[in-house]
PDB file of C-alpha atoms and ligand atoms in Angstrom:
ATOM      1  CA  MET A   1      22.649 135.363 112.527  1.00  0.00           C
ATOM      2  CA  ASN A   2      21.934 131.971 111.064  1.00  0.00           C
ATOM      3  CA  ALA A   3      24.837 131.498 108.690  1.00  0.00           C
ATOM      4  CA  GLN A   4      28.362 132.870 108.419  1.00  0.00           C
ATOM      5  CA  ASN A   5      29.707 134.938 105.524  1.00  0.00           C
ATOM      6  CA  VAL A   6      26.389 135.553 103.760  1.00  0.00           C
ATOM      7  CA  GLN A   7      24.777 138.978 103.844  1.00  0.00           C
ATOM      8  CA  LYS A   8      21.465 138.598 105.614  1.00  0.00           C
ATOM      9  CA  TYR A   9      18.836 141.301 105.808  1.00  0.00           C
ATOM     10  CA  ALA A  10      16.439 142.464 108.478  1.00  0.00           C
ATOM     11  CA  LEU A  11      13.355 144.434 107.456  1.00  0.00           C
ATOM     12  CA  VAL A  12      11.967 146.779 110.098  1.00  0.00           C
ATOM     13  CA  THR A  13       8.757 148.572 109.221  1.00  0.00           C
ATOM     14  CA  GLY A  14       8.429 152.064 110.676  1.00  0.00           C
ATOM     15  CA  ALA A  15      12.181 152.305 111.235  1.00  0.00           C
ATOM     16  CA  SER A  16      12.441 156.059 110.679  1.00  0.00           C
ATOM     17  CA  ARG A  17      11.570 156.943 114.257  1.00  0.00           C
ATOM     18  CA  GLY A  18      10.999 155.699 117.793  1.00  0.00           C
ATOM     19  CA  ILE A  19      11.027 151.992 118.574  1.00  0.00           C
ATOM     20  CA  GLY A  20      11.611 150.933 114.963  1.00  0.00           C
ATOM     21  CA  LYS A  21      14.683 153.126 114.679  1.00  0.00           C
ATOM     22  CA  ALA A  22      16.161 151.694 117.899  1.00  0.00           C
ATOM     23  CA  VAL A  23      15.384 148.157 116.693  1.00  0.00           C
ATOM     24  CA  ALA A  24      17.082 148.821 113.343  1.00  0.00           C
ATOM     25  CA  LEU A  25      20.211 150.042 115.117  1.00  0.00           C
ATOM     26  CA  ARG A  26      20.340 146.971 117.385  1.00  0.00           C
ATOM     27  CA  LEU A  27      19.807 144.523 114.527  1.00  0.00           C
ATOM     28  CA  SER A  28      22.562 146.279 112.613  1.00  0.00           C
ATOM     29  CA  GLU A  29      24.885 145.743 115.587  1.00  0.00           C
ATOM     30  CA  MET A  30      24.039 142.035 115.303  1.00  0.00           C
ATOM     31  CA  GLY A  31      25.418 142.033 111.755  1.00  0.00           C
ATOM     32  CA  TYR A  32      22.239 142.344 109.725  1.00  0.00           C
ATOM     33  CA  ALA A  33      21.958 144.622 106.711  1.00  0.00           C
ATOM     34  CA  LEU A  34      18.919 146.762 107.374  1.00  0.00           C
ATOM     35  CA  LEU A  35      15.947 147.570 105.194  1.00  0.00           C
ATOM     36  CA  ILE A  36      14.596 150.772 106.707  1.00  0.00           C
ATOM     37  CA  ASN A  37      10.910 151.075 105.936  1.00  0.00           C
ATOM     38  CA  TYR A  38       8.920 154.230 106.622  1.00  0.00           C
ATOM     39  CA  LYS A  39       5.818 155.893 105.251  1.00  0.00           C
ATOM     40  CA  ALA A  40       6.579 159.581 104.748  1.00  0.00           C
ATOM     41  CA  ASN A  41       9.355 160.965 106.938  1.00  0.00           C
ATOM     42  CA  GLU A  42      12.365 160.586 104.661  1.00  0.00           C
ATOM     43  CA  ALA A  43      14.537 162.959 106.715  1.00  0.00           C
ATOM     44  CA  ALA A  44      14.090 160.786 109.816  1.00  0.00           C
ATOM     45  CA  ALA A  45      14.713 157.595 107.812  1.00  0.00           C
ATOM     46  CA  LEU A  46      17.939 159.095 106.435  1.00  0.00           C
ATOM     47  CA  GLU A  47      19.028 159.805 110.017  1.00  0.00           C
ATOM     48  CA  THR A  48      18.491 156.104 110.894  1.00  0.00           C
ATOM     49  CA  LEU A  49      20.557 155.204 107.825  1.00  0.00           C
ATOM     50  CA  ARG A  50      23.284 157.648 108.806  1.00  0.00           C
ATOM     51  CA  MET A  51      23.500 156.267 112.349  1.00  0.00           C
ATOM     52  CA  ILE A  52      23.755 152.687 111.087  1.00  0.00           C
ATOM     53  CA  GLU A  53      26.479 153.592 108.606  1.00  0.00           C
ATOM     54  CA  ALA A  54      28.338 155.609 111.268  1.00  0.00           C
ATOM     55  CA  HIS A  55      28.672 152.362 113.239  1.00  0.00           C
ATOM     56  CA  GLY A  56      29.953 150.476 110.206  1.00  0.00           C
ATOM     57  CA  GLY A  57      26.629 148.862 109.332  1.00  0.00           C
ATOM     58  CA  THR A  58      24.833 148.521 105.999  1.00  0.00           C
ATOM     59  CA  ALA A  59      21.313 149.742 105.313  1.00  0.00           C
ATOM     60  CA  CYS A  60      19.030 151.108 102.652  1.00  0.00           C
ATOM     61  CA  LEU A  61      15.722 152.928 102.633  1.00  0.00           C
ATOM     62  CA  LEU A  62      12.620 151.042 101.539  1.00  0.00           C
ATOM     63  CA  PRO A  63       9.660 153.412 101.793  1.00  0.00           C
ATOM     64  CA  PHE A  64       6.140 152.068 101.431  1.00  0.00           C
ATOM     65  CA  ASP A  65       2.806 152.347 103.170  1.00  0.00           C
ATOM     66  CA  VAL A  66       2.383 148.988 104.912  1.00  0.00           C
ATOM     67  CA  ALA A  67      -1.389 149.426 104.710  1.00  0.00           C
ATOM     68  CA  GLY A  68      -1.314 149.454 100.901  1.00  0.00           C
ATOM     69  CA  LYS A  69      -1.142 145.951  99.499  1.00  0.00           C
ATOM     70  CA  ASP A  70       0.094 147.171  96.123  1.00  0.00           C
ATOM     71  CA  HIS A  71       2.717 149.508  97.646  1.00  0.00           C
ATOM     72  CA  VAL A  72       4.101 146.634  99.685  1.00  0.00           C
ATOM     73  CA  ARG A  73       4.184 144.209  96.770  1.00  0.00           C
ATOM     74  CA  LYS A  74       5.739 146.702  94.361  1.00  0.00           C
ATOM     75  CA  ALA A  75       8.476 147.817  96.758  1.00  0.00           C
ATOM     76  CA  LEU A  76       9.431 144.310  97.887  1.00  0.00           C
ATOM     77  CA  ASP A  77       9.248 142.800  94.384  1.00  0.00           C
ATOM     78  CA  GLN A  78      11.504 145.540  93.060  1.00  0.00           C
ATOM     79  CA  TRP A  79      13.950 145.093  95.937  1.00  0.00           C
ATOM     80  CA  HIS A  80      14.123 141.342  95.298  1.00  0.00           C
ATOM     81  CA  GLU A  81      14.704 141.929  91.566  1.00  0.00           C
ATOM     82  CA  GLU A  82      17.586 144.240  92.415  1.00  0.00           C
ATOM     83  CA  HIS A  83      18.983 141.804  95.018  1.00  0.00           C
ATOM     84  CA  PRO A  84      18.593 138.332  93.523  1.00  0.00           C
ATOM     85  CA  GLY A  85      19.208 135.612  96.081  1.00  0.00           C
ATOM     86  CA  ALA A  86      19.085 138.051  98.987  1.00  0.00           C
ATOM     87  CA  VAL A  87      17.539 136.706 102.155  1.00  0.00           C
ATOM     88  CA  ILE A  88      15.376 138.610 104.608  1.00  0.00           C
ATOM     89  CA  GLU A  89      15.962 136.633 107.770  1.00  0.00           C
ATOM     90  CA  VAL A  90      14.304 138.951 110.290  1.00  0.00           C
ATOM     91  CA  LEU A  91      11.040 140.836 109.895  1.00  0.00           C
ATOM     92  CA  VAL A  92       9.897 143.292 112.548  1.00  0.00           C
ATOM     93  CA  ASN A  93       6.329 144.454 111.929  1.00  0.00           C
ATOM     94  CA  ASN A  94       6.671 147.654 113.910  1.00  0.00           C
ATOM     95  CA  ALA A  95       4.846 150.321 111.854  1.00  0.00           C
ATOM     96  CA  GLY A  96       1.818 151.676 113.629  1.00  0.00           C
ATOM     97  CA  ASN A  97      -0.114 154.775 114.515  1.00  0.00           C
ATOM     98  CA  ARG A  98      -2.575 155.973 117.126  1.00  0.00           C
ATOM     99  CA  ARG A  99      -5.813 157.779 116.326  1.00  0.00           C
ATOM    100  CA  ASP A 100      -7.604 157.760 119.664  1.00  0.00           C
ATOM    101  CA  ALA A 101     -11.319 158.528 119.935  1.00  0.00           C
ATOM    102  CA  LEU A 102     -14.204 157.246 121.965  1.00  0.00           C
ATOM    103  CA  MET A 103     -16.111 154.657 119.941  1.00  0.00           C
ATOM    104  CA  ALA A 104     -19.252 156.827 119.805  1.00  0.00           C
ATOM    105  CA  PHE A 105     -17.288 159.545 118.039  1.00  0.00           C
ATOM    106  CA  MET A 106     -14.911 157.407 116.001  1.00  0.00           C
ATOM    107  CA  GLU A 107     -14.652 158.235 112.303  1.00  0.00           C
ATOM    108  CA  ASP A 108     -14.295 155.425 109.763  1.00  0.00           C
ATOM    109  CA  GLU A 109     -10.942 156.886 108.790  1.00  0.00           C
ATOM    110  CA  GLN A 110      -9.644 156.627 112.377  1.00  0.00           C
ATOM    111  CA  TRP A 111     -10.628 152.974 112.452  1.00  0.00           C
ATOM    112  CA  SER A 112      -9.201 152.052 109.054  1.00  0.00           C
ATOM    113  CA  SER A 113      -5.988 154.026 109.462  1.00  0.00           C
ATOM    114  CA  VAL A 114      -5.067 152.250 112.714  1.00  0.00           C
ATOM    115  CA  LEU A 115      -6.152 148.789 111.565  1.00  0.00           C
ATOM    116  CA  GLY A 116      -4.333 149.425 108.274  1.00  0.00           C
ATOM    117  CA  SER A 117      -0.958 150.396 109.692  1.00  0.00           C
ATOM    118  CA  SER A 118      -0.790 147.668 112.348  1.00  0.00           C
ATOM    119  CA  LEU A 119      -2.925 144.633 111.563  1.00  0.00           C
ATOM    120  CA  GLU A 120      -3.257 144.790 107.786  1.00  0.00           C
ATOM    121  CA  GLY A 121       0.301 146.047 107.445  1.00  0.00           C
ATOM    122  CA  MET A 122       1.520 143.003 109.327  1.00  0.00           C
ATOM    123  CA  TYR A 123      -0.509 140.793 106.985  1.00  0.00           C
ATOM    124  CA  HIS A 124       0.691 142.381 103.740  1.00  0.00           C
ATOM    125  CA  VAL A 125       4.383 142.487 104.651  1.00  0.00           C
ATOM    126  CA  THR A 126       4.538 139.100 106.367  1.00  0.00           C
ATOM    127  CA  ARG A 127       2.782 137.288 103.549  1.00  0.00           C
ATOM    128  CA  HIS A 128       5.356 138.629 101.129  1.00  0.00           C
ATOM    129  CA  VAL A 129       8.440 137.925 103.239  1.00  0.00           C
ATOM    130  CA  LEU A 130       7.292 134.574 104.616  1.00  0.00           C
ATOM    131  CA  LYS A 131       7.573 132.662 101.338  1.00  0.00           C
ATOM    132  CA  ASN A 132      11.340 133.049 101.211  1.00  0.00           C
ATOM    133  CA  MET A 133      11.695 132.332 104.919  1.00  0.00           C
ATOM    134  CA  LEU A 134       9.876 129.045 104.337  1.00  0.00           C
ATOM    135  CA  LEU A 135      12.212 128.210 101.441  1.00  0.00           C
ATOM    136  CA  ASN A 136      15.245 129.105 103.560  1.00  0.00           C
ATOM    137  CA  ARG A 137      13.954 127.153 106.528  1.00  0.00           C
ATOM    138  CA  TYR A 138      14.857 129.916 108.935  1.00  0.00           C
ATOM    139  CA  GLY A 139      13.247 133.156 110.032  1.00  0.00           C
ATOM    140  CA  ARG A 140      12.379 135.459 112.874  1.00  0.00           C
ATOM    141  CA  ILE A 141       9.154 137.474 112.846  1.00  0.00           C
ATOM    142  CA  ILE A 142       8.462 139.936 115.642  1.00  0.00           C
ATOM    143  CA  ASN A 143       5.177 141.804 115.741  1.00  0.00           C
ATOM    144  CA  MET A 144       4.919 145.053 117.702  1.00  0.00           C
ATOM    145  CA  ALA A 145       1.684 144.709 119.639  1.00  0.00           C
ATOM    146  CA  SER A 146       0.822 146.690 122.787  1.00  0.00           C
ATOM    147  CA  LEU A 147      -0.446 146.443 126.307  1.00  0.00           C
ATOM    148  CA  SER A 148      -3.557 148.038 124.801  1.00  0.00           C
ATOM    149  CA  GLY A 149      -4.105 144.888 122.732  1.00  0.00           C
ATOM    150  CA  LEU A 150      -3.959 142.727 125.851  1.00  0.00           C
ATOM    151  CA  LYS A 151      -6.152 144.659 128.255  1.00  0.00           C
ATOM    152  CA  GLY A 152      -8.108 146.997 125.981  1.00  0.00           C
ATOM    153  CA  LEU A 153      -7.986 150.710 126.710  1.00  0.00           C
ATOM    154  CA  PRO A 154     -10.910 153.137 126.570  1.00  0.00           C
ATOM    155  CA  GLY A 155     -10.507 155.629 123.738  1.00  0.00           C
ATOM    156  CA  GLN A 156      -8.501 153.042 121.793  1.00  0.00           C
ATOM    157  CA  VAL A 157     -11.088 150.605 120.451  1.00  0.00           C
ATOM    158  CA  ASN A 158      -9.374 150.824 117.056  1.00  0.00           C
ATOM    159  CA  TYR A 159      -5.846 150.467 118.453  1.00  0.00           C
ATOM    160  CA  SER A 160      -6.739 147.719 120.950  1.00  0.00           C
ATOM    161  CA  ALA A 161      -8.505 145.786 118.171  1.00  0.00           C
ATOM    162  CA  ALA A 162      -5.533 146.135 115.829  1.00  0.00           C
ATOM    163  CA  LYS A 163      -3.021 145.016 118.434  1.00  0.00           C
ATOM    164  CA  ALA A 164      -5.203 142.157 119.732  1.00  0.00           C
ATOM    165  CA  GLY A 165      -5.548 141.030 116.111  1.00  0.00           C
ATOM    166  CA  MET A 166      -1.779 140.994 115.753  1.00  0.00           C
ATOM    167  CA  ILE A 167      -1.508 138.876 118.890  1.00  0.00           C
ATOM    168  CA  GLY A 168      -3.984 136.300 117.537  1.00  0.00           C
ATOM    169  CA  ALA A 169      -2.193 136.213 114.199  1.00  0.00           C
ATOM    170  CA  THR A 170       1.152 135.764 115.962  1.00  0.00           C
ATOM    171  CA  LYS A 171      -0.086 132.709 117.852  1.00  0.00           C
ATOM    172  CA  ALA A 172      -1.673 131.131 114.769  1.00  0.00           C
ATOM    173  CA  LEU A 173       1.222 131.753 112.394  1.00  0.00           C
ATOM    174  CA  ALA A 174       3.760 130.508 114.955  1.00  0.00           C
ATOM    175  CA  GLN A 175       2.111 127.092 114.802  1.00  0.00           C
ATOM    176  CA  GLU A 176       2.037 127.078 110.998  1.00  0.00           C
ATOM    177  CA  VAL A 177       5.752 127.676 110.544  1.00  0.00           C
ATOM    178  CA  ALA A 178       7.540 126.307 113.624  1.00  0.00           C
ATOM    179  CA  ARG A 179       8.731 123.201 111.795  1.00  0.00           C
ATOM    180  CA  ARG A 180      10.636 125.384 109.362  1.00  0.00           C
ATOM    181  CA  ASN A 181      12.677 127.051 112.129  1.00  0.00           C
ATOM    182  CA  ILE A 182      10.659 130.226 111.862  1.00  0.00           C
ATOM    183  CA  THR A 183       9.610 131.815 115.129  1.00  0.00           C
ATOM    184  CA  VAL A 184       6.810 134.335 115.406  1.00  0.00           C
ATOM    185  CA  ASN A 185       6.431 136.385 118.568  1.00  0.00           C
ATOM    186  CA  ALA A 186       4.728 139.558 119.679  1.00  0.00           C
ATOM    187  CA  VAL A 187       6.141 142.257 121.912  1.00  0.00           C
ATOM    188  CA  ALA A 188       3.630 144.219 123.960  1.00  0.00           C
ATOM    189  CA  PRO A 189       5.106 147.486 125.229  1.00  0.00           C
ATOM    190  CA  GLY A 190       3.424 149.629 127.838  1.00  0.00           C
ATOM    191  CA  PHE A 191       4.274 153.343 127.762  1.00  0.00           C
ATOM    192  CA  ILE A 192       7.455 153.998 125.780  1.00  0.00           C
ATOM    193  CA  ARG A 193       8.885 157.486 125.294  1.00  0.00           C
ATOM    194  CA  THR A 194       8.598 158.215 121.539  1.00  0.00           C
ATOM    195  CA  ASP A 195       6.787 160.630 119.218  1.00  0.00           C
ATOM    196  CA  MET A 196       3.701 158.430 119.575  1.00  0.00           C
ATOM    197  CA  THR A 197       3.450 159.157 123.297  1.00  0.00           C
ATOM    198  CA  GLY A 198       4.701 162.753 123.003  1.00  0.00           C
ATOM    199  CA  ASP A 199       1.210 164.118 123.696  1.00  0.00           C
ATOM    200  CA  LEU A 200       0.848 162.117 126.944  1.00  0.00           C
ATOM    201  CA  ASN A 201       1.652 163.526 130.366  1.00  0.00           C
ATOM    202  CA  GLU A 202       4.426 161.267 131.637  1.00  0.00           C
ATOM    203  CA  THR A 203       4.542 162.981 135.026  1.00  0.00           C
ATOM    204  CA  GLU A 204       0.907 162.082 135.639  1.00  0.00           C
ATOM    205  CA  LEU A 205       0.865 158.653 133.989  1.00  0.00           C
ATOM    206  CA  LYS A 206       4.033 157.311 135.573  1.00  0.00           C
ATOM    207  CA  ALA A 207       2.194 157.115 138.898  1.00  0.00           C
ATOM    208  CA  GLN A 208       0.350 154.057 137.475  1.00  0.00           C
ATOM    209  CA  ILE A 209       3.607 152.345 136.487  1.00  0.00           C
ATOM    210  CA  PRO A 210       5.438 150.361 139.187  1.00  0.00           C
ATOM    211  CA  ALA A 211       8.803 151.308 137.646  1.00  0.00           C
ATOM    212  CA  ASN A 212       7.650 154.940 137.933  1.00  0.00           C
ATOM    213  CA  ARG A 213       8.748 155.920 134.423  1.00  0.00           C
ATOM    214  CA  PHE A 214       8.059 155.394 130.743  1.00  0.00           C
ATOM    215  CA  GLY A 215      10.303 152.867 129.000  1.00  0.00           C
ATOM    216  CA  THR A 216      12.807 153.700 126.300  1.00  0.00           C
ATOM    217  CA  ALA A 217      12.872 152.595 122.680  1.00  0.00           C
ATOM    218  CA  GLU A 218      16.300 151.062 123.339  1.00  0.00           C
ATOM    219  CA  GLU A 219      14.867 148.808 126.059  1.00  0.00           C
ATOM    220  CA  VAL A 220      12.268 147.495 123.606  1.00  0.00           C
ATOM    221  CA  ALA A 221      14.979 147.077 120.971  1.00  0.00           C
ATOM    222  CA  ASP A 222      17.039 144.870 123.296  1.00  0.00           C
ATOM    223  CA  LEU A 223      14.051 142.543 123.737  1.00  0.00           C
ATOM    224  CA  VAL A 224      13.403 142.438 119.998  1.00  0.00           C
ATOM    225  CA  ALA A 225      17.083 141.739 119.357  1.00  0.00           C
ATOM    226  CA  PHE A 226      16.985 138.722 121.645  1.00  0.00           C
ATOM    227  CA  LEU A 227      13.845 137.368 119.963  1.00  0.00           C
ATOM    228  CA  ALA A 228      15.548 137.942 116.594  1.00  0.00           C
ATOM    229  CA  SER A 229      18.643 136.015 117.636  1.00  0.00           C
ATOM    230  CA  SER A 230      19.307 132.335 116.985  1.00  0.00           C
ATOM    231  CA  LYS A 231      19.352 131.850 120.789  1.00  0.00           C
ATOM    232  CA  ALA A 232      15.578 132.419 120.895  1.00  0.00           C
ATOM    233  CA  GLY A 233      14.771 129.459 118.652  1.00  0.00           C
ATOM    234  CA  TYR A 234      12.502 127.712 121.175  1.00  0.00           C
ATOM    235  CA  ILE A 235      10.425 130.800 121.937  1.00  0.00           C
ATOM    236  CA  THR A 236       7.497 131.083 119.557  1.00  0.00           C
ATOM    237  CA  GLY A 237       3.854 132.118 119.635  1.00  0.00           C
ATOM    238  CA  GLN A 238       4.510 134.245 122.719  1.00  0.00           C
ATOM    239  CA  VAL A 239       3.492 137.734 123.710  1.00  0.00           C
ATOM    240  CA  ILE A 240       6.247 139.337 125.764  1.00  0.00           C
ATOM    241  CA  GLY A 241       5.256 142.360 127.803  1.00  0.00           C
ATOM    242  CA  ILE A 242       7.682 145.219 128.407  1.00  0.00           C
ATOM    243  CA  ASN A 243       5.858 147.672 130.598  1.00  0.00           C
ATOM    244  CA  GLY A 244       7.692 148.474 133.849  1.00  0.00           C
ATOM    245  CA  GLY A 245       5.365 146.210 135.774  1.00  0.00           C
ATOM    246  CA  LEU A 246       2.103 147.825 134.651  1.00  0.00           C
ATOM    247  CA  TYR A 247      -0.406 145.117 135.444  1.00  0.00           C
ATOM    248  CA  THR A 248      -2.426 143.852 132.524  1.00  0.00           C
TER     249      THR A 248
HETATM  250  P1  NAP B 301       6.363 156.527 116.290  1.00  0.00           P
HETATM  251  O1  NAP B 301       7.509 157.145 117.013  1.00  0.00           O
HETATM  252  O2  NAP B 301       5.140 157.323 116.049  1.00  0.00           O
HETATM  253  O3  NAP B 301       6.914 155.942 114.896  1.00  0.00           O
HETATM  254  C1  NAP B 301       6.025 155.292 114.038  1.00  0.00           C
HETATM  255  C2  NAP B 301       6.791 154.702 112.879  1.00  0.00           C
HETATM  256  O4  NAP B 301       5.883 153.945 112.075  1.00  0.00           O
HETATM  257  C3  NAP B 301       7.401 155.747 111.980  1.00  0.00           C
HETATM  258  O5  NAP B 301       8.625 155.246 111.486  1.00  0.00           O
HETATM  259  C4  NAP B 301       6.371 155.866 110.847  1.00  0.00           C
HETATM  260  O6  NAP B 301       6.920 156.305 109.610  1.00  0.00           O
HETATM  261  C5  NAP B 301       5.926 154.427 110.742  1.00  0.00           C
HETATM  262  N1  NAP B 301       4.622 154.239 110.111  1.00  0.00           N
HETATM  263  C6  NAP B 301       3.401 154.616 110.583  1.00  0.00           C
HETATM  264  N2  NAP B 301       2.434 154.243 109.740  1.00  0.00           N
HETATM  265  C7  NAP B 301       3.043 153.593 108.711  1.00  0.00           C
HETATM  266  C8  NAP B 301       2.601 152.983 107.520  1.00  0.00           C
HETATM  267  N3  NAP B 301       1.284 152.936 107.217  1.00  0.00           N
HETATM  268  N4  NAP B 301       3.512 152.423 106.684  1.00  0.00           N
HETATM  269  C9  NAP B 301       4.824 152.442 106.991  1.00  0.00           C
HETATM  270  N5  NAP B 301       5.317 153.022 108.113  1.00  0.00           N
HETATM  271  C10 NAP B 301       4.432 153.589 108.948  1.00  0.00           C
HETATM  272  O7  NAP B 301       5.863 155.221 117.045  1.00  0.00           O
HETATM  273  P2  NAP B 301       6.555 154.279 118.145  1.00  0.00           P
HETATM  274  O8  NAP B 301       6.141 154.741 119.478  1.00  0.00           O
HETATM  275  O9  NAP B 301       7.981 154.093 117.818  1.00  0.00           O
HETATM  276  O10 NAP B 301       5.736 152.932 117.871  1.00  0.00           O
HETATM  277  C11 NAP B 301       6.253 151.858 117.114  1.00  0.00           C
HETATM  278  C12 NAP B 301       5.313 150.679 117.285  1.00  0.00           C
HETATM  279  O11 NAP B 301       5.226 150.340 118.671  1.00  0.00           O
HETATM  280  C13 NAP B 301       3.886 150.954 116.828  1.00  0.00           C
HETATM  281  O12 NAP B 301       3.336 149.803 116.232  1.00  0.00           O
HETATM  282  C14 NAP B 301       3.162 151.238 118.119  1.00  0.00           C
HETATM  283  O13 NAP B 301       1.788 150.957 118.021  1.00  0.00           O
HETATM  284  C15 NAP B 301       3.877 150.301 119.067  1.00  0.00           C
HETATM  285  N6  NAP B 301       3.764 150.667 120.470  1.00  0.00           N
HETATM  286  C16 NAP B 301       4.257 151.853 120.908  1.00  0.00           C
HETATM  287  C17 NAP B 301       4.129 152.182 122.265  1.00  0.00           C
HETATM  288  C18 NAP B 301       4.644 153.473 122.830  1.00  0.00           C
HETATM  289  O14 NAP B 301       4.369 153.740 124.025  1.00  0.00           O
HETATM  290  N7  NAP B 301       5.382 154.275 122.098  1.00  0.00           N
HETATM  291  C19 NAP B 301       3.478 151.291 123.140  1.00  0.00           C
HETATM  292  C20 NAP B 301       2.995 150.087 122.629  1.00  0.00           C
HETATM  293  C21 NAP B 301       3.147 149.789 121.296  1.00  0.00           C
HETATM  294  P3  NAP B 301       7.061 157.900 109.248  1.00  0.00           P
HETATM  295  O15 NAP B 301       8.229 158.398 110.076  1.00  0.00           O
HETATM  296  O16 NAP B 301       7.323 157.920 107.788  1.00  0.00           O
HETATM  297  O17 NAP B 301       5.780 158.547 109.666  1.00  0.00           O
END
């Protein structure tokens, strides 16, 4: 953390399950108070909260749909009113969903849902949180992209576009805010074992992966934790792959 003896917060979007949950737990171990965002699954979010508190950490639930500009503004404004002077030092834009379809058969809703939860969600939440980071002259922003956003995957035109958009935004924003000690990086996981990949056949797909397995949410969380640490202050505008050697 940046300063001693002051309660600093980390906001992780989509922290009720999967990678976001593992990231929230790791950031809590680093001493951050956690804002656990999720969209709908309150039971899962409460389990993240319980696990953080069981390890002596502090957290609260902050549900909102990242794709909804007004939801984001209302929830974060209200939180700031209730916590005057509180500082969100780390933002992990992790919320995302997959709605795969071949382009020829893609429904508008499949396109907008995926762009909304990843790319637009990143925009809405970051714009809100960034102002205080600029005032505080310190911040860490980590955007959860994907191997799909680097190489493009058939059946994922929506998802590849959303994640590639996040990568472009990461590189641009990093240059805007570097002078204020704010780093902005993207993490690009390959196949990670979570609910999102629950419908995939790991036994078949792992043959393509040099490490011969899917990754774990905890492995991604360790990478995010390093990027969120003060030790990573000279790393910005980067896209860090975590994919078991799967060639992009
Ligand atoms: P997951 O297990 O399906 O969890 C998704 C999380 O995002 C849940 O907490 C969900 O909340 C939340 N969420 C989804 N849409 C949201 C919205 N509009 N507003 C707020 N929260 C929302 O997914 P995951 O595998 O952990 O993936 C996390 C991130 O990593 C995603 O951005 C994904 O694209 C990326 N990623 C994953 C993999 C992989 O192999 N798993 C690979 C590359 C990139 P609820 O619980 O309320 O639904």
